[in-house]
Amino acid sequence: LSRGMYVLARRQLHNLPAWDIALLLESSPPKARAIIWQLVDADEHGDILEELSEEVQKSIVRQMAPEKLAAATEGMDTDDLAYVLRGLPEPIYQEVLKSMDEQDRQRAEQALSYEEDTAGGIMNTDTITLRADVSIDVVLRYLRLKGELPEATDKLYVVDRQDKLIGEIGISRLLTVDPSRLVEDVMDADVHGIAVDMDETEVAKLFERQDWISAPVVDENDRLLGRITIDDVVDIIREDAQHSMLSMAGLDDDEDTFAPVLKSTRRRSIWLGVNLITAILAAAVSSLFEDILAQMAILAILNTIVPSMGGIAGSQTLTLVIRGMALGHIGSSNQRWLIGKELAIGALNGVIWAVLIATVVAVWKQDLLIGGIIAFAMMANLLAAGLAGVTVPLILKKFDIDPALAGGVILTTVTDVIGIFAFLGTATLLLG
Amino acid sequence: LSRGMYVLARRQLHNLPAWDIALLLESSPPKARAIIWQLVDADEHGDILEELSEEVQKSIVRQMAPEKLAAATEGMDTDDLAYVLRGLPEPIYQEVLKSMDEQDRQRAEQALSYEEDTAGGIMNTDTITLRADVSIDVVLRYLRLKGELPEATDKLYVVDRQDKLIGEIGISRLLTVDPSRLVEDVMDADVHGIAVDMDETEVAKLFERQDWISAPVVDENDRLLGRITIDDVVDIIREDAQHSMLSMAGLDDDEDTFAPVLKSTRRRSIWLGVNLITAILAAAVSSLFEDILAQMAILAILNTIVPSMGGIAGSQTLTLVIRGMALGHIGSSNQRWLIGKELAIGALNGVIWAVLIATVVAVWKQDLLIGGIIAFAMMANLLAAGLAGVTVPLILKKFDIDPALAGGVILTTVTDVIGIFAFLGTATLLLG
């Protein structure tokens, strides 16, 4: 870029909202990211960092000078601050802390004391608290003095002298209630704070279920620590829903589409390595039937069809079961019904495709017996696919292994091996 | 169930919140669903229907008597009402309309006049509107008279005499502002209503981007029609995120894990049929090399490894590109960079796995030449996988075909065909 272009680009970036610049950064290759970041106003750095995905944020934050980073995080929401700092290597993190003013440093240390991916990690400390024994009128005057409420404030929290959460009042209720009444008479006392160590996925489920806009977070003694707002929960819901899709392709949740080549290669090669082992395993199974393969090349040609169909049918079942488990629909009471259902589907689809493939092979290769053998193998493998599609994820979950990550590999190994055994094994018996 | 059990079950269901009963219905096979539905209090029917997924809701609604359904929809939010009615066959729908009172009927007909999956389809009409020339004090008194605000009300809308949207006021602003001021001096006049025909996915993106809790919906003349709230948007975000995962397995968005066997079989068999065609195509390609396969059974055994690796590598790229397109990260400016990146990853992974598979084959089968041939084929296919992983979804999108649905089949066909050609073709040249 020439000097004139720089000025122009800087001016254009200056007029874009933080969210658009974040999108631009996410959509750019590493080198372009570094250039864009240098052109952005330093005052905007904080707002943009908040909008970036973890992976991209990390790559940018690690290239910033500690004092610049400290300046960028000034005034950030507590949860965003913790999110940014967690991405730093220990020595840089210490330097950033040193460059902060006392208040921000305390806030940062507080925020980092909670586990990542828990309620504590996504909460803000910008709650407005009330005492139970004051009148609504006093509350209204207090708010008017305050001048502005934090974003997404839909409720004020009522605490006692020990900061224990004892009630909440929606701000729309403040508007409609008789101002002479006391807070304790108006508040909703049936309030349950979210435990600070609750997993963020559970938090998201609660929000979806209760249609919350914000919710209070408490410690083990029910003391109010902060609040979680729907905008952070929306991110979690989207990430959780994407997680299964990415895991099924052996990809990391944070996988950055524009990450450097070496980094991406290293990550993906693990998955390819696992798959190579299963592919060699399948070849080894075929290898058991080398004699019949050597006699009849047609078997070699048809050998891929049955495993392929089993893999597809099994993946369909697996995908549905993984989604069902994520939504909490599948438990011990309906597992057996589900296995029965998938076996029935496997049997029905087995009959359909067995007849069809037998016909195709009989016509194409003029061989009725081989048509019958492939039909039998198809039937057996689609049954196996239905069974494995339900049981593999259930078993993995019992051992606390993510079914979205490991399920596909195990499933296709099962359908490959059974498919080959059923086809080449039967062929050996009948033709060998 | 015996008579005593019925009473017990009914009492237990009576104590469960609507959301839990909805979860129970979603997690039950069809027959159990019908029994549970009969045991539930009729007053709860409406609340439960609102929480059900489309597929399950449809199956229940179609079995209800029209007048019962009309009673259940009484007092439902406009968007939920439209959602339920849309699932009905025309004659039943007419009967339900007839059983409604005049007001509900009008509301229903209004709601159904908007397209499904648009802003109009997910909006509610429960907006509170203000005039610009009244004082905040008058507004506060009006709200106090009203007594209660609709759920998730975070903003009131200011309209002119023609109902045109001219501003909005957050209710937290009402609490903090000087009551003697006029609405027009306090309101945010920089308000842009969502067009009633905007696609719901676009609406969800706007909400995510702007961190909205609710947003106004307007017609082409900027007249206020209703508002969309975050709780409905959250459902869309989750569904959109799940859509890609389900589509990649050839499954419908609304696929119900516990649907009847015949229905599920019919739906899934389409996908298996498509896959059978591609599997036969791959077999036909192998068939071109029948001569060399007949000579050397070892080629038949190894023939599946290269296509399998190409399929996995290509799926990884495809998954990332599909996600990137959904997030709006991939456009014309970075496509070339992305193709370059994925080719580079393909080349690097190609070298790694080519060397490894050559070594394995050379050791296992004591054949250096075949090791070299499979290494070459692996290299070629991983390059092809990288290229196809980016270009297939981009091309499909240009033709307005969902890449998540069709991408996988096309991609694996490409990697199967190229993998087989590269392996068996080279083998024919060098060994035939």
PDB file of N, CA and C in Angstrom, chain A residues 96-159:
ATOM      1  N   VAL A  96       0.817  -7.104  31.107  1.00  0.00           N
ATOM      2  CA  VAL A  96      -0.418  -6.349  30.864  1.00  0.00           C
ATOM      3  C   VAL A  96      -1.042  -5.933  32.189  1.00  0.00           C
ATOM      4  N   LEU A  97      -1.070  -6.876  33.134  1.00  0.00           N
ATOM      5  CA  LEU A  97      -1.622  -6.568  34.459  1.00  0.00           C
ATOM      6  C   LEU A  97      -0.883  -5.384  35.074  1.00  0.00           C
ATOM      7  N   LYS A  98       0.452  -5.382  34.943  1.00  0.00           N
ATOM      8  CA  LYS A  98       1.284  -4.306  35.521  1.00  0.00           C
ATOM      9  C   LYS A  98       0.942  -2.952  34.898  1.00  0.00           C
ATOM     10  N   SER A  99       0.610  -2.973  33.602  1.00  0.00           N
ATOM     11  CA  SER A  99       0.312  -1.705  32.921  1.00  0.00           C
ATOM     12  C   SER A  99      -1.086  -1.166  33.235  1.00  0.00           C
ATOM     13  N   MET A 100      -1.908  -1.963  33.920  1.00  0.00           N
ATOM     14  CA  MET A 100      -3.274  -1.509  34.214  1.00  0.00           C
ATOM     15  C   MET A 100      -3.288  -0.629  35.456  1.00  0.00           C
ATOM     16  N   ASP A 101      -4.342   0.191  35.577  1.00  0.00           N
ATOM     17  CA  ASP A 101      -4.458   0.924  36.841  1.00  0.00           C
ATOM     18  C   ASP A 101      -5.021  -0.029  37.894  1.00  0.00           C
ATOM     19  N   GLU A 102      -4.911   0.398  39.154  1.00  0.00           N
ATOM     20  CA  GLU A 102      -5.242  -0.456  40.291  1.00  0.00           C
ATOM     21  C   GLU A 102      -6.637  -1.086  40.152  1.00  0.00           C
ATOM     22  N   GLN A 103      -7.630  -0.253  39.814  1.00  0.00           N
ATOM     23  CA  GLN A 103      -9.015  -0.720  39.783  1.00  0.00           C
ATOM     24  C   GLN A 103      -9.203  -1.808  38.718  1.00  0.00           C
ATOM     25  N   ASP A 104      -8.676  -1.540  37.524  1.00  0.00           N
ATOM     26  CA  ASP A 104      -8.802  -2.516  36.440  1.00  0.00           C
ATOM     27  C   ASP A 104      -8.076  -3.807  36.784  1.00  0.00           C
ATOM     28  N   ARG A 105      -6.926  -3.673  37.455  1.00  0.00           N
ATOM     29  CA  ARG A 105      -6.159  -4.873  37.794  1.00  0.00           C
ATOM     30  C   ARG A 105      -6.962  -5.768  38.736  1.00  0.00           C
ATOM     31  N   GLN A 106      -7.571  -5.142  39.740  1.00  0.00           N
ATOM     32  CA  GLN A 106      -8.382  -5.923  40.675  1.00  0.00           C
ATOM     33  C   GLN A 106      -9.535  -6.610  39.960  1.00  0.00           C
ATOM     34  N   ARG A 107     -10.188  -5.844  39.082  1.00  0.00           N
ATOM     35  CA  ARG A 107     -11.302  -6.385  38.338  1.00  0.00           C
ATOM     36  C   ARG A 107     -10.861  -7.587  37.483  1.00  0.00           C
ATOM     37  N   ALA A 108      -9.677  -7.430  36.860  1.00  0.00           N
ATOM     38  CA  ALA A 108      -9.153  -8.493  35.997  1.00  0.00           C
ATOM     39  C   ALA A 108      -8.842  -9.739  36.816  1.00  0.00           C
ATOM     40  N   GLU A 109      -8.198  -9.518  37.988  1.00  0.00           N
ATOM     41  CA  GLU A 109      -7.825 -10.682  38.795  1.00  0.00           C
ATOM     42  C   GLU A 109      -9.057 -11.402  39.313  1.00  0.00           C
ATOM     43  N   GLN A 110     -10.052 -10.610  39.703  1.00  0.00           N
ATOM     44  CA  GLN A 110     -11.331 -11.160  40.138  1.00  0.00           C
ATOM     45  C   GLN A 110     -11.956 -12.015  39.019  1.00  0.00           C
ATOM     46  N   ALA A 111     -12.021 -11.430  37.824  1.00  0.00           N
ATOM     47  CA  ALA A 111     -12.674 -12.114  36.698  1.00  0.00           C
ATOM     48  C   ALA A 111     -11.943 -13.414  36.363  1.00  0.00           C
ATOM     49  N   LEU A 112     -10.612 -13.372  36.452  1.00  0.00           N
ATOM     50  CA  LEU A 112      -9.833 -14.550  36.080  1.00  0.00           C
ATOM     51  C   LEU A 112      -9.875 -15.635  37.138  1.00  0.00           C
ATOM     52  N   SER A 113     -10.403 -15.294  38.323  1.00  0.00           N
ATOM     53  CA  SER A 113     -10.458 -16.305  39.375  1.00  0.00           C
ATOM     54  C   SER A 113     -11.566 -17.316  39.099  1.00  0.00           C
ATOM     55  N   TYR A 114     -12.481 -16.995  38.182  1.00  0.00           N
ATOM     56  CA  TYR A 114     -13.528 -17.954  37.848  1.00  0.00           C
ATOM     57  C   TYR A 114     -13.097 -18.812  36.675  1.00  0.00           C
ATOM     58  N   GLU A 115     -13.567 -20.043  36.671  1.00  0.00           N
ATOM     59  CA  GLU A 115     -13.241 -20.972  35.585  1.00  0.00           C
ATOM     60  C   GLU A 115     -13.768 -20.461  34.245  1.00  0.00           C
ATOM     61  N   GLU A 116     -13.009 -20.692  33.192  1.00  0.00           N
ATOM     62  CA  GLU A 116     -13.493 -20.414  31.847  1.00  0.00           C
ATOM     63  C   GLU A 116     -14.698 -21.339  31.565  1.00  0.00           C
ATOM     64  N   ASP A 117     -15.575 -20.927  30.689  1.00  0.00           N
ATOM     65  CA  ASP A 117     -16.728 -21.749  30.289  1.00  0.00           C
ATOM     66  C   ASP A 117     -17.690 -22.054  31.432  1.00  0.00           C
ATOM     67  N   THR A 118     -17.661 -21.250  32.485  1.00  0.00           N
ATOM     68  CA  THR A 118     -18.667 -21.378  33.544  1.00  0.00           C
ATOM     69  C   THR A 118     -19.432 -20.066  33.638  1.00  0.00           C
ATOM     70  N   ALA A 119     -20.472 -20.074  34.469  1.00  0.00           N
ATOM     71  CA  ALA A 119     -21.265 -18.859  34.675  1.00  0.00           C
ATOM     72  C   ALA A 119     -20.353 -17.699  35.098  1.00  0.00           C
ATOM     73  N   GLY A 120     -19.388 -17.986  35.981  1.00  0.00           N
ATOM     74  CA  GLY A 120     -18.475 -16.931  36.428  1.00  0.00           C
ATOM     75  C   GLY A 120     -17.689 -16.320  35.283  1.00  0.00           C
ATOM     76  N   GLY A 121     -17.342 -17.142  34.306  1.00  0.00           N
ATOM     77  CA  GLY A 121     -16.532 -16.666  33.175  1.00  0.00           C
ATOM     78  C   GLY A 121     -17.298 -15.779  32.219  1.00  0.00           C
ATOM     79  N   ILE A 122     -18.620 -15.868  32.199  1.00  0.00           N
ATOM     80  CA  ILE A 122     -19.376 -15.048  31.246  1.00  0.00           C
ATOM     81  C   ILE A 122     -20.205 -13.960  31.925  1.00  0.00           C
ATOM     82  N   MET A 123     -20.037 -13.818  33.260  1.00  0.00           N
ATOM     83  CA  MET A 123     -20.878 -12.814  33.927  1.00  0.00           C
ATOM     84  C   MET A 123     -20.215 -11.438  33.929  1.00  0.00           C
ATOM     85  N   ASN A 124     -21.048 -10.417  34.084  1.00  0.00           N
ATOM     86  CA  ASN A 124     -20.580  -9.050  34.305  1.00  0.00           C
ATOM     87  C   ASN A 124     -20.876  -8.653  35.742  1.00  0.00           C
ATOM     88  N   THR A 125     -20.142  -7.664  36.229  1.00  0.00           N
ATOM     89  CA  THR A 125     -20.361  -7.252  37.618  1.00  0.00           C
ATOM     90  C   THR A 125     -21.144  -5.943  37.691  1.00  0.00           C
ATOM     91  N   ASP A 126     -21.777  -5.565  36.580  1.00  0.00           N
ATOM     92  CA  ASP A 126     -22.463  -4.274  36.540  1.00  0.00           C
ATOM     93  C   ASP A 126     -23.908  -4.357  37.029  1.00  0.00           C
ATOM     94  N   THR A 127     -24.150  -5.094  38.120  1.00  0.00           N
ATOM     95  CA  THR A 127     -25.518  -5.208  38.638  1.00  0.00           C
ATOM     96  C   THR A 127     -25.903  -3.960  39.429  1.00  0.00           C
ATOM     97  N   ILE A 128     -27.190  -3.658  39.423  1.00  0.00           N
ATOM     98  CA  ILE A 128     -27.710  -2.603  40.294  1.00  0.00           C
ATOM     99  C   ILE A 128     -28.475  -3.288  41.414  1.00  0.00           C
ATOM    100  N   THR A 129     -28.059  -3.028  42.658  1.00  0.00           N
ATOM    101  CA  THR A 129     -28.693  -3.718  43.777  1.00  0.00           C
ATOM    102  C   THR A 129     -29.499  -2.733  44.625  1.00  0.00           C
ATOM    103  N   LEU A 130     -30.560  -3.278  45.227  1.00  0.00           N
ATOM    104  CA  LEU A 130     -31.440  -2.472  46.073  1.00  0.00           C
ATOM    105  C   LEU A 130     -31.541  -3.133  47.437  1.00  0.00           C
ATOM    106  N   ARG A 131     -31.942  -2.338  48.442  1.00  0.00           N
ATOM    107  CA  ARG A 131     -32.298  -2.888  49.751  1.00  0.00           C
ATOM    108  C   ARG A 131     -33.800  -3.096  49.800  1.00  0.00           C
ATOM    109  N   ALA A 132     -34.229  -4.071  50.605  1.00  0.00           N
ATOM    110  CA  ALA A 132     -35.633  -4.468  50.631  1.00  0.00           C
ATOM    111  C   ALA A 132     -36.529  -3.426  51.310  1.00  0.00           C
ATOM    112  N   ASP A 133     -35.958  -2.638  52.237  1.00  0.00           N
ATOM    113  CA  ASP A 133     -36.821  -1.810  53.079  1.00  0.00           C
ATOM    114  C   ASP A 133     -36.975  -0.369  52.594  1.00  0.00           C
ATOM    115  N   VAL A 134     -36.600  -0.098  51.364  1.00  0.00           N
ATOM    116  CA  VAL A 134     -36.818   1.257  50.842  1.00  0.00           C
ATOM    117  C   VAL A 134     -38.054   1.261  49.939  1.00  0.00           C
ATOM    118  N   SER A 135     -38.574   2.441  49.690  1.00  0.00           N
ATOM    119  CA  SER A 135     -39.767   2.534  48.847  1.00  0.00           C
ATOM    120  C   SER A 135     -39.361   2.635  47.375  1.00  0.00           C
ATOM    121  N   ILE A 136     -40.280   2.263  46.502  1.00  0.00           N
ATOM    122  CA  ILE A 136     -40.041   2.338  45.063  1.00  0.00           C
ATOM    123  C   ILE A 136     -39.706   3.782  44.660  1.00  0.00           C
ATOM    124  N   ASP A 137     -40.347   4.716  45.333  1.00  0.00           N
ATOM    125  CA  ASP A 137     -40.096   6.118  45.054  1.00  0.00           C
ATOM    126  C   ASP A 137     -38.612   6.456  45.236  1.00  0.00           C
ATOM    127  N   VAL A 138     -38.037   5.952  46.311  1.00  0.00           N
ATOM    128  CA  VAL A 138     -36.605   6.179  46.576  1.00  0.00           C
ATOM    129  C   VAL A 138     -35.772   5.539  45.468  1.00  0.00           C
ATOM    130  N   VAL A 139     -36.179   4.343  45.078  1.00  0.00           N
ATOM    131  CA  VAL A 139     -35.456   3.647  44.002  1.00  0.00           C
ATOM    132  C   VAL A 139     -35.499   4.480  42.727  1.00  0.00           C
ATOM    133  N   LEU A 140     -36.680   4.998  42.401  1.00  0.00           N
ATOM    134  CA  LEU A 140     -36.818   5.784  41.176  1.00  0.00           C
ATOM    135  C   LEU A 140     -35.926   7.024  41.225  1.00  0.00           C
ATOM    136  N   ARG A 141     -35.874   7.675  42.407  1.00  0.00           N
ATOM    137  CA  ARG A 141     -35.018   8.863  42.517  1.00  0.00           C
ATOM    138  C   ARG A 141     -33.550   8.482  42.392  1.00  0.00           C
ATOM    139  N   TYR A 142     -33.190   7.355  42.988  1.00  0.00           N
ATOM    140  CA  TYR A 142     -31.810   6.856  42.904  1.00  0.00           C
ATOM    141  C   TYR A 142     -31.407   6.602  41.442  1.00  0.00           C
ATOM    142  N   LEU A 143     -32.303   5.981  40.708  1.00  0.00           N
ATOM    143  CA  LEU A 143     -31.998   5.675  39.295  1.00  0.00           C
ATOM    144  C   LEU A 143     -31.874   6.962  38.485  1.00  0.00           C
ATOM    145  N   ARG A 144     -32.735   7.934  38.788  1.00  0.00           N
ATOM    146  CA  ARG A 144     -32.685   9.199  38.058  1.00  0.00           C
ATOM    147  C   ARG A 144     -31.353   9.897  38.318  1.00  0.00           C
ATOM    148  N   LEU A 145     -30.868   9.792  39.543  1.00  0.00           N
ATOM    149  CA  LEU A 145     -29.564  10.370  39.895  1.00  0.00           C
ATOM    150  C   LEU A 145     -28.437   9.666  39.142  1.00  0.00           C
ATOM    151  N   LYS A 146     -28.559   8.352  39.063  1.00  0.00           N
ATOM    152  CA  LYS A 146     -27.555   7.521  38.393  1.00  0.00           C
ATOM    153  C   LYS A 146     -27.423   7.909  36.919  1.00  0.00           C
ATOM    154  N   GLY A 147     -28.550   8.243  36.318  1.00  0.00           N
ATOM    155  CA  GLY A 147     -28.526   8.779  34.963  1.00  0.00           C
ATOM    156  C   GLY A 147     -28.625   7.748  33.863  1.00  0.00           C
ATOM    157  N   GLU A 148     -27.891   6.626  33.958  1.00  0.00           N
ATOM    158  CA  GLU A 148     -27.945   5.633  32.890  1.00  0.00           C
ATOM    159  C   GLU A 148     -27.805   4.237  33.486  1.00  0.00           C
ATOM    160  N   LEU A 149     -28.537   3.292  32.927  1.00  0.00           N
ATOM    161  CA  LEU A 149     -28.425   1.918  33.417  1.00  0.00           C
ATOM    162  C   LEU A 149     -27.522   1.111  32.477  1.00  0.00           C
ATOM    163  N   PRO A 150     -26.832   0.104  33.014  1.00  0.00           N
ATOM    164  CA  PRO A 150     -25.995  -0.738  32.142  1.00  0.00           C
ATOM    165  C   PRO A 150     -26.858  -1.398  31.063  1.00  0.00           C
ATOM    166  N   GLU A 151     -26.225  -1.752  29.947  1.00  0.00           N
ATOM    167  CA  GLU A 151     -26.964  -2.368  28.833  1.00  0.00           C
ATOM    168  C   GLU A 151     -27.666  -3.658  29.257  1.00  0.00           C
ATOM    169  N   ALA A 152     -28.767  -3.931  28.599  1.00  0.00           N
ATOM    170  CA  ALA A 152     -29.547  -5.150  28.840  1.00  0.00           C
ATOM    171  C   ALA A 152     -29.930  -5.301  30.309  1.00  0.00           C
ATOM    172  N   THR A 153     -30.151  -4.180  30.988  1.00  0.00           N
ATOM    173  CA  THR A 153     -30.655  -4.243  32.359  1.00  0.00           C
ATOM    174  C   THR A 153     -32.165  -4.353  32.286  1.00  0.00           C
ATOM    175  N   ASP A 154     -32.686  -5.519  32.620  1.00  0.00           N
ATOM    176  CA  ASP A 154     -34.143  -5.656  32.660  1.00  0.00           C
ATOM    177  C   ASP A 154     -34.624  -5.909  34.077  1.00  0.00           C
ATOM    178  N   LYS A 155     -33.667  -6.148  34.992  1.00  0.00           N
ATOM    179  CA  LYS A 155     -34.045  -6.424  36.383  1.00  0.00           C
ATOM    180  C   LYS A 155     -33.056  -5.772  37.336  1.00  0.00           C
ATOM    181  N   LEU A 156     -33.549  -5.351  38.482  1.00  0.00           N
ATOM    182  CA  LEU A 156     -32.674  -4.903  39.567  1.00  0.00           C
ATOM    183  C   LEU A 156     -32.742  -5.976  40.651  1.00  0.00           C
ATOM    184  N   TYR A 157     -31.638  -6.136  41.372  1.00  0.00           N
ATOM    185  CA  TYR A 157     -31.597  -7.224  42.351  1.00  0.00           C
ATOM    186  C   TYR A 157     -31.673  -6.674  43.767  1.00  0.00           C
ATOM    187  N   VAL A 158     -32.392  -7.394  44.611  1.00  0.00           N
ATOM    188  CA  VAL A 158     -32.549  -6.998  46.005  1.00  0.00           C
ATOM    189  C   VAL A 158     -31.650  -7.897  46.849  1.00  0.00           C
ATOM    190  N   VAL A 159     -30.783  -7.288  47.667  1.00  0.00           N
ATOM    191  CA  VAL A 159     -29.856  -8.067  48.505  1.00  0.00           C
ATOM    192  C   VAL A 159     -29.983  -7.616  49.959  1.00  0.00           C
TER     193      VAL A 159
END
